[in-house]
PDB file of C-alpha atoms in Angstrom:
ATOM      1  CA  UNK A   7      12.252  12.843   3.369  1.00  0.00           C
ATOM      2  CA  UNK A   8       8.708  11.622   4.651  1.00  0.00           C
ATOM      3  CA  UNK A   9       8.833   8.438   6.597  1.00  0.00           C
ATOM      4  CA  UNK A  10       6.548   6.774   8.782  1.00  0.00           C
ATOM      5  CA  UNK A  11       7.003   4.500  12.238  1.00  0.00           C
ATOM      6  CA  UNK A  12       5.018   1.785  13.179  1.00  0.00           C
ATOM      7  CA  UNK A  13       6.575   0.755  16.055  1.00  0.00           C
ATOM      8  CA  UNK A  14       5.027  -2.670  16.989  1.00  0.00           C
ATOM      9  CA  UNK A  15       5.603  -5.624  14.493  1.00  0.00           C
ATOM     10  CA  UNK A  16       3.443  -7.753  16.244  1.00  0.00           C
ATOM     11  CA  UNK A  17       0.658  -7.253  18.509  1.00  0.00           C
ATOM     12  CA  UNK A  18      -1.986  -9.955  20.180  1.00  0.00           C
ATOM     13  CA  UNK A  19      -5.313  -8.833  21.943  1.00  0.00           C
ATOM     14  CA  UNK A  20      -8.068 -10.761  23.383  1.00  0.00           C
ATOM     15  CA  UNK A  21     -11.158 -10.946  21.276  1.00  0.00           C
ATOM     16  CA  UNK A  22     -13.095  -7.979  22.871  1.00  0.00           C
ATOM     17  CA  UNK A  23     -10.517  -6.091  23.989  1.00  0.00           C
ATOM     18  CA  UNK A  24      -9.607  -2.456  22.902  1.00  0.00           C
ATOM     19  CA  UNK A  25      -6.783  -1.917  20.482  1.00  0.00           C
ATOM     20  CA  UNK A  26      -4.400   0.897  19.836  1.00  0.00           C
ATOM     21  CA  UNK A  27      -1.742   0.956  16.705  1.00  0.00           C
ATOM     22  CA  UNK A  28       0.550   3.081  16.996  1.00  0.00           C
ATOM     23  CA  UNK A  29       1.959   5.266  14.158  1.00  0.00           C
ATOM     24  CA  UNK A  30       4.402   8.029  14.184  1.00  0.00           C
ATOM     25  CA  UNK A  31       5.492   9.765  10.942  1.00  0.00           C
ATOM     26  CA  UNK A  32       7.836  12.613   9.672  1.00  0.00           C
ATOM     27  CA  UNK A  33       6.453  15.163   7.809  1.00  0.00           C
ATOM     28  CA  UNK A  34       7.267  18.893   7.070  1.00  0.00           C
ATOM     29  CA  UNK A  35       3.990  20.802   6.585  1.00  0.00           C
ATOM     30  CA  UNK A  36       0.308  19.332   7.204  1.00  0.00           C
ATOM     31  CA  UNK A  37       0.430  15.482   6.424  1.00  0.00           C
ATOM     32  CA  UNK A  38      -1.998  13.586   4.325  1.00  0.00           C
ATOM     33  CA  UNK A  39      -3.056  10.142   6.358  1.00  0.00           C
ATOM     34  CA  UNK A  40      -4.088   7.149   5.726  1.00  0.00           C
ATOM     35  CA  UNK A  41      -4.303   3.732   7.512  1.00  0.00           C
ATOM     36  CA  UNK A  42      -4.581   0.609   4.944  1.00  0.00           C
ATOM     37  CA  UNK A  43      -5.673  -3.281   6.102  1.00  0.00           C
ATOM     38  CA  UNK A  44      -4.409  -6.529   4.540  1.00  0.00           C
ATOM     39  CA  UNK A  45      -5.833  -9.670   5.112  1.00  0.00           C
ATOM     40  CA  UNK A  46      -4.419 -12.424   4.476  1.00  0.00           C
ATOM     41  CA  UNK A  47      -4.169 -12.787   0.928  1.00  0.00           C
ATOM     42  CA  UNK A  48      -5.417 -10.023  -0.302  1.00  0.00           C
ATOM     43  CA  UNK A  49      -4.621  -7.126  -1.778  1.00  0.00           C
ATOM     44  CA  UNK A  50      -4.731  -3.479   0.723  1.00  0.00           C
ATOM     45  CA  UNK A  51      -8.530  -1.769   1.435  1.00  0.00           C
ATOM     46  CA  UNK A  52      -8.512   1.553   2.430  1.00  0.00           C
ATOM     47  CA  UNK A  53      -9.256   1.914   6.644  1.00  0.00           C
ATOM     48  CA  UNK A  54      -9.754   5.245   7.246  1.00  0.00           C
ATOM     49  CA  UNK A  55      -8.208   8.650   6.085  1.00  0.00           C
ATOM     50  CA  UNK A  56      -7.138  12.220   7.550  1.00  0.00           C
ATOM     51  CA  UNK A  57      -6.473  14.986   5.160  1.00  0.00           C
ATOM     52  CA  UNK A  58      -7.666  18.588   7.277  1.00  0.00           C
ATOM     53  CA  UNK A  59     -10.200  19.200  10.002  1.00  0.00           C
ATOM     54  CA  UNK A  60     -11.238  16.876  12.617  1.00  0.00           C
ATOM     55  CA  UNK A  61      -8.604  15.639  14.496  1.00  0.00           C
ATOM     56  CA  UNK A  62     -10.464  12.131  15.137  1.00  0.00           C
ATOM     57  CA  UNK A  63     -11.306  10.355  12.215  1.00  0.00           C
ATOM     58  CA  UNK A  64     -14.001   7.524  11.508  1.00  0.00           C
ATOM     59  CA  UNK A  65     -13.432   4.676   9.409  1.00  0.00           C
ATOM     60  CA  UNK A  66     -14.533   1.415   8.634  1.00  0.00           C
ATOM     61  CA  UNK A  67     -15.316  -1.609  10.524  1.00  0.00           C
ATOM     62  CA  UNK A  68     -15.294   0.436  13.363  1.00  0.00           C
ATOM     63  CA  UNK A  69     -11.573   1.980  13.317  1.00  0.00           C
ATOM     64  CA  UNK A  70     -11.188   5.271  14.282  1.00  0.00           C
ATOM     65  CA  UNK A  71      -7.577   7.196  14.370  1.00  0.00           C
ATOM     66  CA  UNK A  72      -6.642  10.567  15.990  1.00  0.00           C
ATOM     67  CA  UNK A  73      -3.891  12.686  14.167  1.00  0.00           C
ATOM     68  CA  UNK A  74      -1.973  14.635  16.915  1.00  0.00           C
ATOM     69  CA  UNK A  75       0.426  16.672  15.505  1.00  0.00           C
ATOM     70  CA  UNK A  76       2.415  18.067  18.620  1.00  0.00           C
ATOM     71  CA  UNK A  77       3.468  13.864  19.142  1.00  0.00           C
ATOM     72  CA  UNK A  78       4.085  13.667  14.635  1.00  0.00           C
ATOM     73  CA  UNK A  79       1.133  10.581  15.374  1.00  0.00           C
ATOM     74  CA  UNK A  80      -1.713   9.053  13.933  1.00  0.00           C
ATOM     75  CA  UNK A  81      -3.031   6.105  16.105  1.00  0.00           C
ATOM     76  CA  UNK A  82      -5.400   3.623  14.935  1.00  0.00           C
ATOM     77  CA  UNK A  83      -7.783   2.268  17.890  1.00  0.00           C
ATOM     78  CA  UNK A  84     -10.794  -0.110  18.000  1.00  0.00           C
ATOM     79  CA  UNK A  85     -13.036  -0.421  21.196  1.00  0.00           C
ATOM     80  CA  UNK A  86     -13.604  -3.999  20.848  1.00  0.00           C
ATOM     81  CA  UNK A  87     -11.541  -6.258  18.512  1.00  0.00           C
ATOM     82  CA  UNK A  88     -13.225  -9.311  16.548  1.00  0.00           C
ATOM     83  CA  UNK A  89     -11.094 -12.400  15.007  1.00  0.00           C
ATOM     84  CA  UNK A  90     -11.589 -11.023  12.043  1.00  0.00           C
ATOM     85  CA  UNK A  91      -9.757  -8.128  12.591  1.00  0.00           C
ATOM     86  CA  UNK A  92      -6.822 -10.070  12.615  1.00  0.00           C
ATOM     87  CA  UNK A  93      -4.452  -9.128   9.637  1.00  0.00           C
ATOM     88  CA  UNK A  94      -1.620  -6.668   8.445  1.00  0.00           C
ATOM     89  CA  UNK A  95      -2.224  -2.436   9.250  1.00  0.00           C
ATOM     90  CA  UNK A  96      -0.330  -0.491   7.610  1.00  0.00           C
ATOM     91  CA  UNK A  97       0.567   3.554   8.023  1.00  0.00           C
ATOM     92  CA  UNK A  98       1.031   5.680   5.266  1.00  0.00           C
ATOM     93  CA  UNK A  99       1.857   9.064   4.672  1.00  0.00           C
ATOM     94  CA  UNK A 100       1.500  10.895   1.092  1.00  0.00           C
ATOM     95  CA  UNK A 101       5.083  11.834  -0.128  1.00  0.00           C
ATOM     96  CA  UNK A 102       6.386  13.111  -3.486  1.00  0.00           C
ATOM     97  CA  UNK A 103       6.782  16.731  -5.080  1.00  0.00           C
ATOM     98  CA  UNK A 104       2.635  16.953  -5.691  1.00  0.00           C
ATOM     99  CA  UNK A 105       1.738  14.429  -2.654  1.00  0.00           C
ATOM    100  CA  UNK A 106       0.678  11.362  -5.198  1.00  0.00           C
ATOM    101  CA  UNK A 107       2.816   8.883  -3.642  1.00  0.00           C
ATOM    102  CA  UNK A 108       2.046   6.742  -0.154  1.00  0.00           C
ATOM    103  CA  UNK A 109       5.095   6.179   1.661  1.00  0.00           C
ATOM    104  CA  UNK A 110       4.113   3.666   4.178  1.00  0.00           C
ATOM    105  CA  UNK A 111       5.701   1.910   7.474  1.00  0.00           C
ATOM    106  CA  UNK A 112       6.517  -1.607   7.945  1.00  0.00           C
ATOM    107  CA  UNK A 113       3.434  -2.633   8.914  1.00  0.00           C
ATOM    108  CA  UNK A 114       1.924  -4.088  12.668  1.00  0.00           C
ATOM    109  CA  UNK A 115       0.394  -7.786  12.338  1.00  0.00           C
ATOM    110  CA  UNK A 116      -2.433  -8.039  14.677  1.00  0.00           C
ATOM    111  CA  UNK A 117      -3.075 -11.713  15.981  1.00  0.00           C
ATOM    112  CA  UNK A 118      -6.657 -12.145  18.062  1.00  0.00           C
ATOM    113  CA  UNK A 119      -6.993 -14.419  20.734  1.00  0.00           C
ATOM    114  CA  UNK A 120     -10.337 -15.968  21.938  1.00  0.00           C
TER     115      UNK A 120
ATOM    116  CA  UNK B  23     -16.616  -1.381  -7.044  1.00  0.00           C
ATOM    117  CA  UNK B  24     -13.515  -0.374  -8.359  1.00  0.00           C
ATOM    118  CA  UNK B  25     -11.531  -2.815  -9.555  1.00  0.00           C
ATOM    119  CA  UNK B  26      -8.147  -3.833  -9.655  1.00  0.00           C
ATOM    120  CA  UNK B  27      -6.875  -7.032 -11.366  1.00  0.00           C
ATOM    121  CA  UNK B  28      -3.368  -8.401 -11.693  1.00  0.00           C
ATOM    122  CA  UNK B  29      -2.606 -10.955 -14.090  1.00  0.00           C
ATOM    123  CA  UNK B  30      -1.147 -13.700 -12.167  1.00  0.00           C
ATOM    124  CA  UNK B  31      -1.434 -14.464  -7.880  1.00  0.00           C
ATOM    125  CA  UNK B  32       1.668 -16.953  -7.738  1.00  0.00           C
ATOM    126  CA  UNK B  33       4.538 -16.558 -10.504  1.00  0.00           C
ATOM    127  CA  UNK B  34       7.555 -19.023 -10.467  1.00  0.00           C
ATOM    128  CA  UNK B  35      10.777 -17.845 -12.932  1.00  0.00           C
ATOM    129  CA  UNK B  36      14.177 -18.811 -13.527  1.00  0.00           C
ATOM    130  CA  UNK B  37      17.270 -16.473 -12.865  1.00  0.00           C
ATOM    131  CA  UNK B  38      18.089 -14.163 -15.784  1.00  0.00           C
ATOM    132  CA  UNK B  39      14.042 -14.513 -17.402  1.00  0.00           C
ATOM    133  CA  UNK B  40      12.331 -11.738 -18.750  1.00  0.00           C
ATOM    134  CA  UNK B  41       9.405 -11.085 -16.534  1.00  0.00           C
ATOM    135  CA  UNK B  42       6.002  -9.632 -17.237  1.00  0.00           C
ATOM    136  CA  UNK B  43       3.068  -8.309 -14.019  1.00  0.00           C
ATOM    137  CA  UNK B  44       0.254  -6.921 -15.655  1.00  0.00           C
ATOM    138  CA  UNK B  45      -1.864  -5.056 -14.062  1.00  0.00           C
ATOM    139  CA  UNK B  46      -6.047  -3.646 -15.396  1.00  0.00           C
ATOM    140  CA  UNK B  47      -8.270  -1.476 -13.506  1.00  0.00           C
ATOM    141  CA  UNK B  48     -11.632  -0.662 -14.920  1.00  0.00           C
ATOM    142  CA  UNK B  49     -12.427   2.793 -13.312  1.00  0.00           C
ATOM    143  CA  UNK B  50     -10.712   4.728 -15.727  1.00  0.00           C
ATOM    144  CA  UNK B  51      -8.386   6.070 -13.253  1.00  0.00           C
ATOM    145  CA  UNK B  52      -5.533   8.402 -14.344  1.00  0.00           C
ATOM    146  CA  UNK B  53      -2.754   7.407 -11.558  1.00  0.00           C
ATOM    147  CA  UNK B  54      -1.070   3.875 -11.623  1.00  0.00           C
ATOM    148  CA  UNK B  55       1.455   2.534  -9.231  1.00  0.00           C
ATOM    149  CA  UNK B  56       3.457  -0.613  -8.502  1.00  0.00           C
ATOM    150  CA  UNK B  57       4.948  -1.512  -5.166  1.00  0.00           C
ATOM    151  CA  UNK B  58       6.468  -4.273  -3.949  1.00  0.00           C
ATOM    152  CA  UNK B  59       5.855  -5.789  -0.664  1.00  0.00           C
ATOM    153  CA  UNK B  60       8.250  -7.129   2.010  1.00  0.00           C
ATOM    154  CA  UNK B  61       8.361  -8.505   5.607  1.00  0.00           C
ATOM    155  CA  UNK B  62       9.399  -5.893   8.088  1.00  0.00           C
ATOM    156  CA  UNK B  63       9.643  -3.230   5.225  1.00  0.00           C
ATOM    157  CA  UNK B  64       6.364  -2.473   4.275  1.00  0.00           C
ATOM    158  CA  UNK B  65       4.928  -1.290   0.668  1.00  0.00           C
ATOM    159  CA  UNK B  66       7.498   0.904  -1.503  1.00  0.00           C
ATOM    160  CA  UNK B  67       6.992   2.097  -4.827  1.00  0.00           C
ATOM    161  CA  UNK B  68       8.693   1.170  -7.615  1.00  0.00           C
ATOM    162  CA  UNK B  69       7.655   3.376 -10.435  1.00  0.00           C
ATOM    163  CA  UNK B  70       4.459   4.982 -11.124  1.00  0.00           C
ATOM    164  CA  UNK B  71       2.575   6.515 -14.033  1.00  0.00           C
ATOM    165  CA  UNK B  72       0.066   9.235 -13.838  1.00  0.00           C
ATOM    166  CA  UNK B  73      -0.974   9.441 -17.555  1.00  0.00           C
ATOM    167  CA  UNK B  74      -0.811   7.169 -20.820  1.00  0.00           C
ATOM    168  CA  UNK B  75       3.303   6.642 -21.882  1.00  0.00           C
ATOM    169  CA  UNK B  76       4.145   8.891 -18.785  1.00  0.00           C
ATOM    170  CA  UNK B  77       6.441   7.162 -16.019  1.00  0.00           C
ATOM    171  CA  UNK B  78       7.840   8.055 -12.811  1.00  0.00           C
ATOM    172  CA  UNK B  79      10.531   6.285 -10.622  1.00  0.00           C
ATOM    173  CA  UNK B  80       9.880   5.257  -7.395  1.00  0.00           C
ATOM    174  CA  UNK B  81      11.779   5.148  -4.215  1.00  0.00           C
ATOM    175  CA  UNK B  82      13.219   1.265  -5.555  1.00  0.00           C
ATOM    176  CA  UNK B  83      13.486   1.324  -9.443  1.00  0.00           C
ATOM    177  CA  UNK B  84      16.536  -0.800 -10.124  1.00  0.00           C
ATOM    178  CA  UNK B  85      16.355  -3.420 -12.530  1.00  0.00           C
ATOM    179  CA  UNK B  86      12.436  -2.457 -13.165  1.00  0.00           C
ATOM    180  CA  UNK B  87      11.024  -0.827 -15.995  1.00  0.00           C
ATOM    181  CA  UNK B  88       7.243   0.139 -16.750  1.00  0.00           C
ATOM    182  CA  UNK B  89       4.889   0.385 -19.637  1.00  0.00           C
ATOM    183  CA  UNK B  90       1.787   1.832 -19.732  1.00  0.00           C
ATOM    184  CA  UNK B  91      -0.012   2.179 -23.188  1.00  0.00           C
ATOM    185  CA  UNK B  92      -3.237   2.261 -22.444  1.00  0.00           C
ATOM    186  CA  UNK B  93      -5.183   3.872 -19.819  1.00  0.00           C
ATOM    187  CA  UNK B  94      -6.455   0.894 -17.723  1.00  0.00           C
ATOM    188  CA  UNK B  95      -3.205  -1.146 -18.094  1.00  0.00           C
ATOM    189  CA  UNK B  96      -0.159  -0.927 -16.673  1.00  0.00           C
ATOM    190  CA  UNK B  97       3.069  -3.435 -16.704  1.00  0.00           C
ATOM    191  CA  UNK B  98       5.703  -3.814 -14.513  1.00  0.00           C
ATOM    192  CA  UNK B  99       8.754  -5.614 -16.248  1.00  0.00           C
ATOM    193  CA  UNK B 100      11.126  -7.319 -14.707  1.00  0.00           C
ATOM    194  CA  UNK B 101      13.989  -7.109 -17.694  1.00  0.00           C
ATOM    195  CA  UNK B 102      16.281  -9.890 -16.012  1.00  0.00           C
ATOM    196  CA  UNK B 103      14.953 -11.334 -12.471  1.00  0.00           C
ATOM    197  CA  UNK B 104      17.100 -11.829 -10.637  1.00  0.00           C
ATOM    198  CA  UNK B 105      16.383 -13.855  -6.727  1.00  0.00           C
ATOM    199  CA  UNK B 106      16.484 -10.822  -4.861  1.00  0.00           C
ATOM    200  CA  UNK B 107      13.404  -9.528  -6.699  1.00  0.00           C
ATOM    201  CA  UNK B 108      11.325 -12.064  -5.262  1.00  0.00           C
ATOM    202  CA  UNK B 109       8.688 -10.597  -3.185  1.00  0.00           C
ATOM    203  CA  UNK B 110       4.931  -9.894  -3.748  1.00  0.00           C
ATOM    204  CA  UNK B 111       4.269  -7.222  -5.649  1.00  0.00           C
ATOM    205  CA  UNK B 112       1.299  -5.071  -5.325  1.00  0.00           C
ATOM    206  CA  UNK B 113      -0.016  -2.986  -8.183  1.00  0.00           C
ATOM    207  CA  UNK B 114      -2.787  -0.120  -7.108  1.00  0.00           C
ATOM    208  CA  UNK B 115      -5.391   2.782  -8.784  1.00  0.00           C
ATOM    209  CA  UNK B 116      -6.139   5.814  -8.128  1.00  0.00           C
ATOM    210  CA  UNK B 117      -8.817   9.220 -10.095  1.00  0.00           C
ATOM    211  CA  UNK B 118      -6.772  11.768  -8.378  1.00  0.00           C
ATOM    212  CA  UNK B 119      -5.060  12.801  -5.040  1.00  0.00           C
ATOM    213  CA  UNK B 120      -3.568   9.606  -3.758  1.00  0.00           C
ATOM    214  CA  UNK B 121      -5.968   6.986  -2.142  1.00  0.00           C
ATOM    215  CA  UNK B 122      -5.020   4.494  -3.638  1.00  0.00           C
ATOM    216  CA  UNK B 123      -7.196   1.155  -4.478  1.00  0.00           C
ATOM    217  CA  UNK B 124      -5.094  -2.042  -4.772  1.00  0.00           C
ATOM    218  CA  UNK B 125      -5.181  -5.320  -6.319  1.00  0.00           C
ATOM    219  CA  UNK B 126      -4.500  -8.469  -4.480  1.00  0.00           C
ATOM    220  CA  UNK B 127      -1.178  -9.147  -5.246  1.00  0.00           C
ATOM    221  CA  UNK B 128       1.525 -11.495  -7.443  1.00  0.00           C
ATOM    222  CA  UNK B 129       3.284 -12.956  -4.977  1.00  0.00           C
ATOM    223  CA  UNK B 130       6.814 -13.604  -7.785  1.00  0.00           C
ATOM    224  CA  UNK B 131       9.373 -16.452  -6.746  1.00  0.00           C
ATOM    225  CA  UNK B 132      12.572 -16.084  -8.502  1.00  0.00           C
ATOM    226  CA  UNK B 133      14.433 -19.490  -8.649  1.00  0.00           C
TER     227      UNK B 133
END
C-alpha cells in the first residue's frame, strides 16, 4: 500500500534561514506528488506539485521540492524562511485503484524564530 | 477562486447524537472527499464520492456514512458519535485527477 514519511514532527528555523522538509514515500510505479500547507486555522492550499518531467519543481511562496526517486523522496526546501511560513506541511502521495485519492504523512509543524 | 465551504467551524455533540458536516463547493467539481484530521496522523480519508449518489470508502469508514445528492454538496454523517470521533474534519474538491482544494475545517467535539 502507498504510504508516505515525514520524518520530523517539529522543526524551528531562524527567520532567514534555509529550510529543508523532508519526505519519503512508498510507491510502486511513478508517484504523483504533492506538498499541501495549513495555517493555522485554515483549511489545506495546495504548495507545489510533481506529476512527470522535471525533477525540481516550483511552487508557491517560494517552495520548491526535488523528487528523487533512487532515495523514494520528495523534499520541500525554501532559501530563506519568513514568520509567516510558520504552519503545518504536509506530504502526500496519490493512492487508490485510478490514483484519485491523497494519502498523506503526519505532517512537520514548522515554528520560525526571529 | 474555487471555493469550498463547510457548514459549521466548531461543532459540540453529545454521545450517541446523530451528526450532520455539510460540505458546498461552487466549481462544479465532479470528485468530493472527506478526511479527518489528527495530531501525529495526518489527513485520511473517510469516504469519497466521484459522481452524484456514487460513494466510495476510504481508508477509515467505520461508523461514517455519506450522502451526496447533488453535485456541489456533499454530507458526511456521523450516524451515532461517539468521543473517539472527535477530531477536525476536513472536507475537499476536486474537476479531475486528484489536487484536491479544501475547505477550512469543522473542528467536531464529541462530549
Amino acid at each position: 500500500a502507498q504510504s508516505v514519511t515525514q520524518p520530523d514532527i517539529h522543526i524551528t528555523v531562524s527567520e532567514g534561514a534555509s529550510l529543508e522538509l523532508r519526505c519519503n514515500y512508498s510507491y510502486g510505479a511513478t508517484p504523483y506528488l504533492f506538498w499541501y500547507v495549513q495555517s493555522p486555522g485554515q483549511g489545506l492550499q495546495l504548495l507545489l506539485k510533481y506529476f512527470s518531467g522535471d525533477t525540481l519543481v516550483q511552487g508557491i511562496k517560494g517552495f520548491e521540492a526535488e523528487f528523487k526517486r533512487s532515495q523514494s523522496s520528495f523534499n520541500l526546501r525554501k532559501p530563506s524562511v519568513h514568520w509567516s511560513d510558520a504552519a503545518e506541511y504536509f506530504c502526500a502521495v496519490a493512492a487508490g485503484e485510478y490514483g484519485n485519492k491523497l494519502v498523506f504523512g503526519a505532517g512537520t509543524i514548522l515554528r520560525v524564530k526571529s | 477562486d474555487v471555493k469550498v465551504t463547510q457548514s459549521s467551524r466548531y461543532l459540540v455533540k453529545r454521545t450517541g447524537e446523530k451528526v450532520f458536516l455539510e460540505c458546498v463547493q461552487d466549481m462544479d467539481h465532479e470528485n468530493m472527499f472527506w478526511y479527518r484530521q489528527d495530531p501525529g496522523l495526518g489527513l485520511r480519508l473517510i469516504y469519497f464520492s466521484y459522481d452524484v449518489k456514487m460513494k466510495e470508502k476510504g481508508d477509515i469508514p467505520e461508523g461514517y456514512s455519506v450522502s451526496r445528492e447533488k453535485k456541489e454538496r456533499f454530507s458526511l454523517i456521523l450516524e451515532s458519535a461517539s468521543t473517539n470521533q472527535t477530531s477536525m474534519y476536513l472536507c475537499a474538491s476536486s474537476l479531475s485527477g486528484i489536487q484536491g482544494y479544501f475547505g477550512p475545517g469543522t473542528r467536531l467535539t464529541v462530549l
